[in-house]
Amino acid sequence: MSQLIYPLRGGVHPPENKQQSLQSPLRRLAIPGELVFPLAQHIGAPAKAVVEIGDRVLAGQMIAEPNGPFSAAIHASTSGTVSAIEARPIPHASGLWGDCIVVAADGKDESIDFVGCENPFKIDHESLIEKIRHAGIAGMGGAGFPSAVKLNPPPNNNIDTLIINGTECEPYITADDVLMQERSEDIIRGCTLLAHILNGPDRILIGVEDNKPKAIAALEQSLLKLAAEDLPGIDRVQVVSFPTKYPSGGEKQLIQILTGKEVPSGGLPAHIGIVVQNVGTTVAIWEAIKHGKPLIERITTVVGESLKEQGNAIVKLGSPSQFVLEQFGFQEKSCARLIAGGPMMGFSLPDSRAPIVKTSNCLLVPSHQEMPDPAPAQACIRCGHCAEACPAGLLPQQLYWYAQAKEHDRLLAHNLMDCIECGACSFVCPSSIPLVQYYRASKGEIRQAEIEKEKSDRSRQRFEFRQKRIERAEAEKEAKRLARKKAAEAAKAKAAANAGAAKTAPAADPVAAAMARVQAQQSDPAEQLAKLERAVNNARNRLNSAEEKWQQAEGDQKAKLESRFKQAQLRLQDAESKLHDFKQQSAGQNPAPSNPTSASPTTPLNIDSDDPIERAKAKAQQRLSMSPLEKAENNLSSLNDRLKKAQEKASEADDDKRAAMEAAVEKLKQKKTSLEKEIDELKAQAPLKENTATAETPVDPNSIDDPIERAKAKAMQRLNMSPAEKLQNSLQALQTRLAKAEEKAASADEDRRPAMQAAVEKLQEKIKTVEQEITEFKAQEEPAKPAESANESSGIPLDAASAAIEKAKAKAAAQAQMSDSEKHAAQVESLQQRIQKAQQRLDKATEEGNDNVDAFRLGLEKLQAKLKELESE
Amino acid sequence: MSFLRASSPHAHAANNTTKVMQTVLLATLPGLLALTVFFGPGSIINILLALIFCLAGEALVLRLRKRPLGFYLRDYSAAVTAVLLGLALPPYCPWWVVMVASVSAIIIAKQLYGGMGYNPFNPAMVGYVVVLISFPLQMSQWPSPASLLESLPSISASISQVFTGQGLDAYTSATALDIVKQNNSQLISQVYADSDLLRSGSLAGAGWEWVNLGFLMGGLYLLYKKVFTWHAPVAMLASLSLFALLGYDSGSSQSGGSLSLHLFSGATMLGAFFIITDPVSSAVSNKGRLIFGAAVGALVYLIRVLGNYPDAVAFAVLLMNFAAPFIDYYTVPRSYGHAKPRKATEKQEP
């Protein structure tokens, strides 16, 4: 069965330049006087030195141990003495120096005893991984990924394909080619061992570009030869050759060529069941396990026109590049640049002292003719050659634009992070733009920005948590303070309540506490006494006013008012008798409280007090405790007063003022009749008990004299109104305004009349629009309430406005039908709900550190006070 | 010693912009040859004048921008613009028409936008359209092919015609596209029978078919040299052909003209291989170029048949230049490791 080959997208064909280094046979280089072992030769954490200066080390001795799982050990490659552990030039793209262990070789090349094993296939998985780790093996193709990590994929990834990478697509480099020719048997053995470690994948593919016919032949021969041996899984090994094209040897590209699959962006080959290992790594792993020999040498291609000879050599790791180059007759003056790796992805070294490391597959020292200095970049003409060359399917010229503009969003949207930096785009660019350099810089910028963002996110989070912590602490303090206050109040109430209060424990919950207080008050005889006294007072006041009115009234009114006066008399008597009974009762039970007024803050203040403030307070309190009916009656009396005065004035006034005066009198009369009507209605609706003065009972705002009070009541009413009611309300208001305006217009003198009439017209217009709105609103509501509309159409006029009035009346009646206790209960319930909500809001606000905490707390306290008041009734 | 520090890749393909431009210039030769053979030396004079004005204009702006003259002039991009302009303008048109066109192309359409690589519109086409709209009379005087004249204009007569407006007599005639457009409600076959120009040609009128074949040849050469991909030209010719076939209705008086007329007359081949393949002002991805080319082809046909101008390549190209960035946004190719293409306008979550 021959393996299918899938095409590689993009790619380029740079001059291969592989012949130069294949002319001379593989040789073994001498041992340099000094070897330098960088601690970071692999991807991951640098190794940890385990030797000290002055220690004698032998070849194969571990001189640095892996630092964590994502790391690799480092071994001395010859015998000698550790002369220094310090920063030295290392082969790294940055050109920076890094920590190295420096060994002065003694030339004896003494080695530790390598302990091999007879049959590596009998060793268990964990031990094999551990052996690889301790042999310090990292990817030898160039990346230096610790092999032990790669061969130990996450357990949920079932590996079905093992790929051995012998592609070597970089020009000039022939290290793997030579290795495949020289060590083909070990490669075959090694890959069966890797398959064993990976739990026997279905396919083992050795991928080689077709420009290495000798290597392919050698591998196939060895495969045939070894088939006779008892190597587990050798029947699944295949050597696959495919057309030469750069960068076929990239891990992702090779996977695509051999399997047709693509490694998901940001994922690992293991995620699609594939593991790729370089041929050099494969041999190193075989040696490490079979013969116990750690990674201390490798084949490196030494090539370039500034050398007298070019070729491949087995180099001891740690040999300085300068030493290696000198073995090949290095002519420094003709050297254009020193490149570690190939011409496409290798990086230039500023310093030839940098040593050969595990990943050094090539040292390239081209002459100036061979690799001239880069041409100055011209403008991008968007020819698109780069996009055709890109093996990752990117749009390099767009990336270049965005990299120049530092548009990171666009760069990410154009998948910059999927760029493998193969250099194909730069290679083909006719304008000689160093595209890859732009991408590397942009990637660095983006990573840096991400790191900084993460940092700032973290510090912001820290700050927010701290704020929350502080707020929480403060809220706790505040809660404690409140609790203490409540407790103190409760204690006070307890002291006043004597026996009954024993039941109510000071509660942390403000609602519970409020209820407890209310209970305490209800059972407090002083409270009850005060209440009764208040009721008597109220009744007396009402009686007085009724009497006054009665005396002032004339005609029909008089009869009405007389009856009212009599009622008030009866009530007063009732209240007085109640008070009397109570006083007797309490006198019988226990001595009257020494100071009832101080114990009950709601005791009416003296209305006849001399102090005006005191008096105002008393009045306000009185008003607060009035029922709407009482208020209306109060208003009526004051209106009567005003009417009387106005009439007097009108009779006294001279002619020109008289018209105005009479109009005013008329107005007052109108008001009075409307008020009287209201009073009647109120009486009919709800015969109120004397001592139930509920603030929540809907109050007709027009009946209240005090402007502030009126406004409040109005607002309250508005809040409770449905939109239709609101409209209705505004219609009414407009109609009254219209009437007034018409009056004014009629009474106004000639020159002001037009203005007045205009105003009247305006008002009329407004009324029309409001009426229209009401109709519209009704029309909207109609489908929602078919039953109601049916009712309306059956007897009541179809006029929308009057219908609305009917509805409002019906509602009021429904409310009136509710028994007082029901109403009360409903109000208490709603208040409690509101308190709960307010409490929640307050809690949330305290948590968040909202600025409104104080406002919320105030609101809550108000609500609690209201509840208390309500429940006391 | 310290070595040169350079970023990978260290190798570079042996191509550069200058070579690309030179190849393009070389590829215009067959078309120019056909123009000269059939219409006389007018086009060569045009090209020489355009070269002078374009290079002078480029040098002027480069000097004002304090850029190295040699480095930028040597990229041959101004020369390519000049040659394309010279090929597009009617032979023997007055020298100042060439001047206005050149200045518009180089200074306004190219350098004011930032020079090479930054121009959103094809400079040669901008220059052409500017003079087409500004000087309709001069721009509609196309010479008759040699087969309809007694002799080709001499060089001296041509030069005096260009600079003084005198020297050639009755050298102009309607182009094939003009004739079909102004068909006076005749059947196409009648139009062909009445017109010497169309009658003496085998594809699309004497001379014109050869000019177009010349540009086709040059274009194929550029394709072979991989200067551009096949996507845009093939898409344009395909969509133009499709429209021509749909609109031909076997030659009624309402017919839009035959397939061969549309493919081998006017600036079809010049446009397909030398204008819309201008990488700077067209779409970047292969898919984008297919869309770009197809839209140009459709516009060319629509403007030719329904519009006021008998030839439409310049307008079609400029219109699609507008759309190129938009096309780019929606034709980002799928990258390796991605299930589907990402949107170019995608933003990161803040």
PDB file of C-alpha atoms in Angstrom, chain A residues 523-672:
ATOM      1  CA  SER A 523     -50.085  47.170  74.527  1.00  0.00           C
ATOM      2  CA  ASP A 524     -48.815  50.316  76.139  1.00  0.00           C
ATOM      3  CA  PRO A 525     -51.626  51.920  78.199  1.00  0.00           C
ATOM      4  CA  ALA A 526     -49.967  55.316  77.916  1.00  0.00           C
ATOM      5  CA  GLU A 527     -50.129  55.008  74.143  1.00  0.00           C
ATOM      6  CA  GLN A 528     -53.747  54.030  74.257  1.00  0.00           C
ATOM      7  CA  LEU A 529     -54.553  56.846  76.576  1.00  0.00           C
ATOM      8  CA  ALA A 530     -52.842  59.296  74.322  1.00  0.00           C
ATOM      9  CA  LYS A 531     -54.729  57.952  71.353  1.00  0.00           C
ATOM     10  CA  LEU A 532     -58.024  58.331  73.054  1.00  0.00           C
ATOM     11  CA  GLU A 533     -57.189  61.826  74.130  1.00  0.00           C
ATOM     12  CA  ARG A 534     -56.238  62.627  70.575  1.00  0.00           C
ATOM     13  CA  ALA A 535     -59.556  61.287  69.361  1.00  0.00           C
ATOM     14  CA  VAL A 536     -61.430  63.424  71.875  1.00  0.00           C
ATOM     15  CA  ASN A 537     -59.486  66.445  70.801  1.00  0.00           C
ATOM     16  CA  ASN A 538     -60.203  65.784  67.164  1.00  0.00           C
ATOM     17  CA  ALA A 539     -63.847  65.303  67.776  1.00  0.00           C
ATOM     18  CA  ARG A 540     -64.010  68.527  69.716  1.00  0.00           C
ATOM     19  CA  ASN A 541     -62.308  70.410  66.963  1.00  0.00           C
ATOM     20  CA  ARG A 542     -64.638  69.045  64.401  1.00  0.00           C
ATOM     21  CA  LEU A 543     -67.590  69.869  66.522  1.00  0.00           C
ATOM     22  CA  ASN A 544     -66.412  73.428  66.838  1.00  0.00           C
ATOM     23  CA  SER A 545     -65.931  73.842  63.136  1.00  0.00           C
ATOM     24  CA  ALA A 546     -69.242  72.242  62.340  1.00  0.00           C
ATOM     25  CA  GLU A 547     -70.981  74.551  64.725  1.00  0.00           C
ATOM     26  CA  GLU A 548     -69.310  77.535  63.182  1.00  0.00           C
ATOM     27  CA  LYS A 549     -70.308  76.483  59.719  1.00  0.00           C
ATOM     28  CA  TRP A 550     -73.799  75.743  60.754  1.00  0.00           C
ATOM     29  CA  GLN A 551     -74.179  79.152  62.182  1.00  0.00           C
ATOM     30  CA  GLN A 552     -72.768  80.788  59.096  1.00  0.00           C
ATOM     31  CA  ALA A 553     -74.692  78.777  56.598  1.00  0.00           C
ATOM     32  CA  GLU A 554     -77.968  79.770  55.067  1.00  0.00           C
ATOM     33  CA  GLY A 555     -80.914  77.984  53.489  1.00  0.00           C
ATOM     34  CA  ASP A 556     -80.535  74.365  52.439  1.00  0.00           C
ATOM     35  CA  GLN A 557     -77.001  74.299  53.566  1.00  0.00           C
ATOM     36  CA  LYS A 558     -78.052  75.097  57.062  1.00  0.00           C
ATOM     37  CA  ALA A 559     -80.133  71.991  57.475  1.00  0.00           C
ATOM     38  CA  LYS A 560     -77.324  69.814  56.191  1.00  0.00           C
ATOM     39  CA  LEU A 561     -74.752  71.399  58.393  1.00  0.00           C
ATOM     40  CA  GLU A 562     -76.990  71.144  61.357  1.00  0.00           C
ATOM     41  CA  SER A 563     -77.190  67.417  61.039  1.00  0.00           C
ATOM     42  CA  ARG A 564     -73.441  67.301  60.637  1.00  0.00           C
ATOM     43  CA  PHE A 565     -72.999  69.339  63.760  1.00  0.00           C
ATOM     44  CA  LYS A 566     -75.156  66.955  65.640  1.00  0.00           C
ATOM     45  CA  GLN A 567     -73.194  64.013  64.426  1.00  0.00           C
ATOM     46  CA  ALA A 568     -69.998  65.636  65.527  1.00  0.00           C
ATOM     47  CA  GLN A 569     -71.528  66.212  68.939  1.00  0.00           C
ATOM     48  CA  LEU A 570     -72.416  62.558  69.209  1.00  0.00           C
ATOM     49  CA  ARG A 571     -68.932  61.536  68.234  1.00  0.00           C
ATOM     50  CA  LEU A 572     -67.349  63.795  70.738  1.00  0.00           C
ATOM     51  CA  GLN A 573     -69.508  62.318  73.420  1.00  0.00           C
ATOM     52  CA  ASP A 574     -68.568  58.854  72.360  1.00  0.00           C
ATOM     53  CA  ALA A 575     -64.865  59.670  72.385  1.00  0.00           C
ATOM     54  CA  GLU A 576     -65.082  61.323  75.745  1.00  0.00           C
ATOM     55  CA  SER A 577     -66.875  58.393  77.269  1.00  0.00           C
ATOM     56  CA  LYS A 578     -64.260  56.040  75.848  1.00  0.00           C
ATOM     57  CA  LEU A 579     -61.496  58.120  77.301  1.00  0.00           C
ATOM     58  CA  HIS A 580     -63.242  58.214  80.568  1.00  0.00           C
ATOM     59  CA  ASP A 581     -63.689  54.453  80.640  1.00  0.00           C
ATOM     60  CA  PHE A 582     -60.080  53.916  79.795  1.00  0.00           C
ATOM     61  CA  LYS A 583     -58.878  56.270  82.472  1.00  0.00           C
ATOM     62  CA  GLN A 584     -60.967  54.499  85.000  1.00  0.00           C
ATOM     63  CA  GLN A 585     -59.734  51.146  83.844  1.00  0.00           C
ATOM     64  CA  SER A 586     -56.091  52.043  83.941  1.00  0.00           C
ATOM     65  CA  ALA A 587     -56.497  53.808  87.222  1.00  0.00           C
ATOM     66  CA  GLY A 588     -57.890  50.597  88.533  1.00  0.00           C
ATOM     67  CA  GLN A 589     -55.107  48.454  87.164  1.00  0.00           C
ATOM     68  CA  ASN A 590     -51.993  50.450  87.860  1.00  0.00           C
ATOM     69  CA  PRO A 591     -51.063  53.988  88.608  1.00  0.00           C
ATOM     70  CA  ALA A 592     -51.109  56.239  85.547  1.00  0.00           C
ATOM     71  CA  PRO A 593     -47.757  56.801  83.932  1.00  0.00           C
ATOM     72  CA  SER A 594     -46.007  59.713  85.507  1.00  0.00           C
ATOM     73  CA  ASN A 595     -45.292  61.450  82.260  1.00  0.00           C
ATOM     74  CA  PRO A 596     -47.562  60.260  79.467  1.00  0.00           C
ATOM     75  CA  THR A 597     -46.582  62.947  76.980  1.00  0.00           C
ATOM     76  CA  SER A 598     -42.918  62.104  76.945  1.00  0.00           C
ATOM     77  CA  ALA A 599     -43.671  58.407  76.580  1.00  0.00           C
ATOM     78  CA  SER A 600     -45.835  58.929  73.544  1.00  0.00           C
ATOM     79  CA  PRO A 601     -44.376  61.107  70.838  1.00  0.00           C
ATOM     80  CA  THR A 602     -47.654  61.153  68.943  1.00  0.00           C
ATOM     81  CA  THR A 603     -49.580  62.886  71.687  1.00  0.00           C
ATOM     82  CA  PRO A 604     -51.137  65.968  70.137  1.00  0.00           C
ATOM     83  CA  LEU A 605     -49.277  69.134  70.928  1.00  0.00           C
ATOM     84  CA  ASN A 606     -51.155  72.032  72.192  1.00  0.00           C
ATOM     85  CA  ILE A 607     -52.831  73.673  69.271  1.00  0.00           C
ATOM     86  CA  ASP A 608     -53.546  76.789  71.209  1.00  0.00           C
ATOM     87  CA  SER A 609     -49.957  77.186  72.252  1.00  0.00           C
ATOM     88  CA  ASP A 610     -48.541  80.633  72.183  1.00  0.00           C
ATOM     89  CA  ASP A 611     -45.410  79.661  70.389  1.00  0.00           C
ATOM     90  CA  PRO A 612     -46.184  80.002  66.635  1.00  0.00           C
ATOM     91  CA  ILE A 613     -43.890  77.141  65.684  1.00  0.00           C
ATOM     92  CA  GLU A 614     -45.488  74.914  68.215  1.00  0.00           C
ATOM     93  CA  ARG A 615     -48.819  75.922  66.859  1.00  0.00           C
ATOM     94  CA  ALA A 616     -47.897  75.230  63.261  1.00  0.00           C
ATOM     95  CA  LYS A 617     -46.555  71.868  64.275  1.00  0.00           C
ATOM     96  CA  ALA A 618     -49.699  71.058  66.065  1.00  0.00           C
ATOM     97  CA  LYS A 619     -51.757  72.063  63.084  1.00  0.00           C
ATOM     98  CA  ALA A 620     -49.695  69.953  60.765  1.00  0.00           C
ATOM     99  CA  GLN A 621     -49.976  67.021  63.073  1.00  0.00           C
ATOM    100  CA  GLN A 622     -53.673  67.523  63.267  1.00  0.00           C
ATOM    101  CA  ARG A 623     -53.916  67.643  59.529  1.00  0.00           C
ATOM    102  CA  LEU A 624     -51.906  64.504  59.207  1.00  0.00           C
ATOM    103  CA  SER A 625     -54.211  62.670  61.480  1.00  0.00           C
ATOM    104  CA  MET A 626     -57.333  63.924  59.682  1.00  0.00           C
ATOM    105  CA  SER A 627     -59.394  61.709  57.488  1.00  0.00           C
ATOM    106  CA  PRO A 628     -60.151  63.036  54.004  1.00  0.00           C
ATOM    107  CA  LEU A 629     -63.643  63.757  55.041  1.00  0.00           C
ATOM    108  CA  GLU A 630     -62.419  65.818  57.929  1.00  0.00           C
ATOM    109  CA  LYS A 631     -60.028  67.599  55.691  1.00  0.00           C
ATOM    110  CA  ALA A 632     -62.778  68.357  53.230  1.00  0.00           C
ATOM    111  CA  GLU A 633     -64.952  69.654  55.988  1.00  0.00           C
ATOM    112  CA  ASN A 634     -62.120  71.754  57.242  1.00  0.00           C
ATOM    113  CA  ASN A 635     -61.667  73.144  53.786  1.00  0.00           C
ATOM    114  CA  LEU A 636     -65.326  73.857  53.508  1.00  0.00           C
ATOM    115  CA  SER A 637     -65.284  75.903  56.677  1.00  0.00           C
ATOM    116  CA  SER A 638     -62.318  77.918  55.550  1.00  0.00           C
ATOM    117  CA  LEU A 639     -63.962  78.424  52.193  1.00  0.00           C
ATOM    118  CA  ASN A 640     -67.044  79.663  53.904  1.00  0.00           C
ATOM    119  CA  ASP A 641     -64.925  82.154  55.749  1.00  0.00           C
ATOM    120  CA  ARG A 642     -63.322  83.304  52.585  1.00  0.00           C
ATOM    121  CA  LEU A 643     -66.630  83.538  50.797  1.00  0.00           C
ATOM    122  CA  LYS A 644     -68.085  85.622  53.517  1.00  0.00           C
ATOM    123  CA  LYS A 645     -65.166  87.977  53.492  1.00  0.00           C
ATOM    124  CA  ALA A 646     -65.245  88.227  49.726  1.00  0.00           C
ATOM    125  CA  GLN A 647     -68.911  89.047  49.734  1.00  0.00           C
ATOM    126  CA  GLU A 648     -68.315  91.766  52.282  1.00  0.00           C
ATOM    127  CA  LYS A 649     -65.536  93.181  50.226  1.00  0.00           C
ATOM    128  CA  ALA A 650     -67.604  93.042  47.074  1.00  0.00           C
ATOM    129  CA  SER A 651     -70.393  95.013  48.646  1.00  0.00           C
ATOM    130  CA  GLU A 652     -67.966  97.603  49.869  1.00  0.00           C
ATOM    131  CA  ALA A 653     -65.956  97.856  46.674  1.00  0.00           C
ATOM    132  CA  ASP A 654     -66.455 100.614  44.159  1.00  0.00           C
ATOM    133  CA  ASP A 655     -67.912 100.007  40.728  1.00  0.00           C
ATOM    134  CA  ASP A 656     -64.893  99.254  38.630  1.00  0.00           C
ATOM    135  CA  LYS A 657     -63.588  96.689  41.039  1.00  0.00           C
ATOM    136  CA  ARG A 658     -66.903  95.165  41.708  1.00  0.00           C
ATOM    137  CA  ALA A 659     -66.954  93.028  38.564  1.00  0.00           C
ATOM    138  CA  ALA A 660     -63.710  91.338  39.515  1.00  0.00           C
ATOM    139  CA  MET A 661     -64.833  90.884  43.065  1.00  0.00           C
ATOM    140  CA  GLU A 662     -68.071  89.338  42.034  1.00  0.00           C
ATOM    141  CA  ALA A 663     -66.248  86.970  39.756  1.00  0.00           C
ATOM    142  CA  ALA A 664     -64.088  85.954  42.710  1.00  0.00           C
ATOM    143  CA  VAL A 665     -67.166  85.431  44.837  1.00  0.00           C
ATOM    144  CA  GLU A 666     -68.665  83.333  42.097  1.00  0.00           C
ATOM    145  CA  LYS A 667     -65.576  81.260  41.958  1.00  0.00           C
ATOM    146  CA  LEU A 668     -65.528  80.685  45.655  1.00  0.00           C
ATOM    147  CA  LYS A 669     -69.125  79.655  45.546  1.00  0.00           C
ATOM    148  CA  GLN A 670     -68.383  77.171  42.836  1.00  0.00           C
ATOM    149  CA  LYS A 671     -65.549  75.752  44.837  1.00  0.00           C
ATOM    150  CA  LYS A 672     -67.730  75.501  47.821  1.00  0.00           C
TER     151      LYS A 672
END
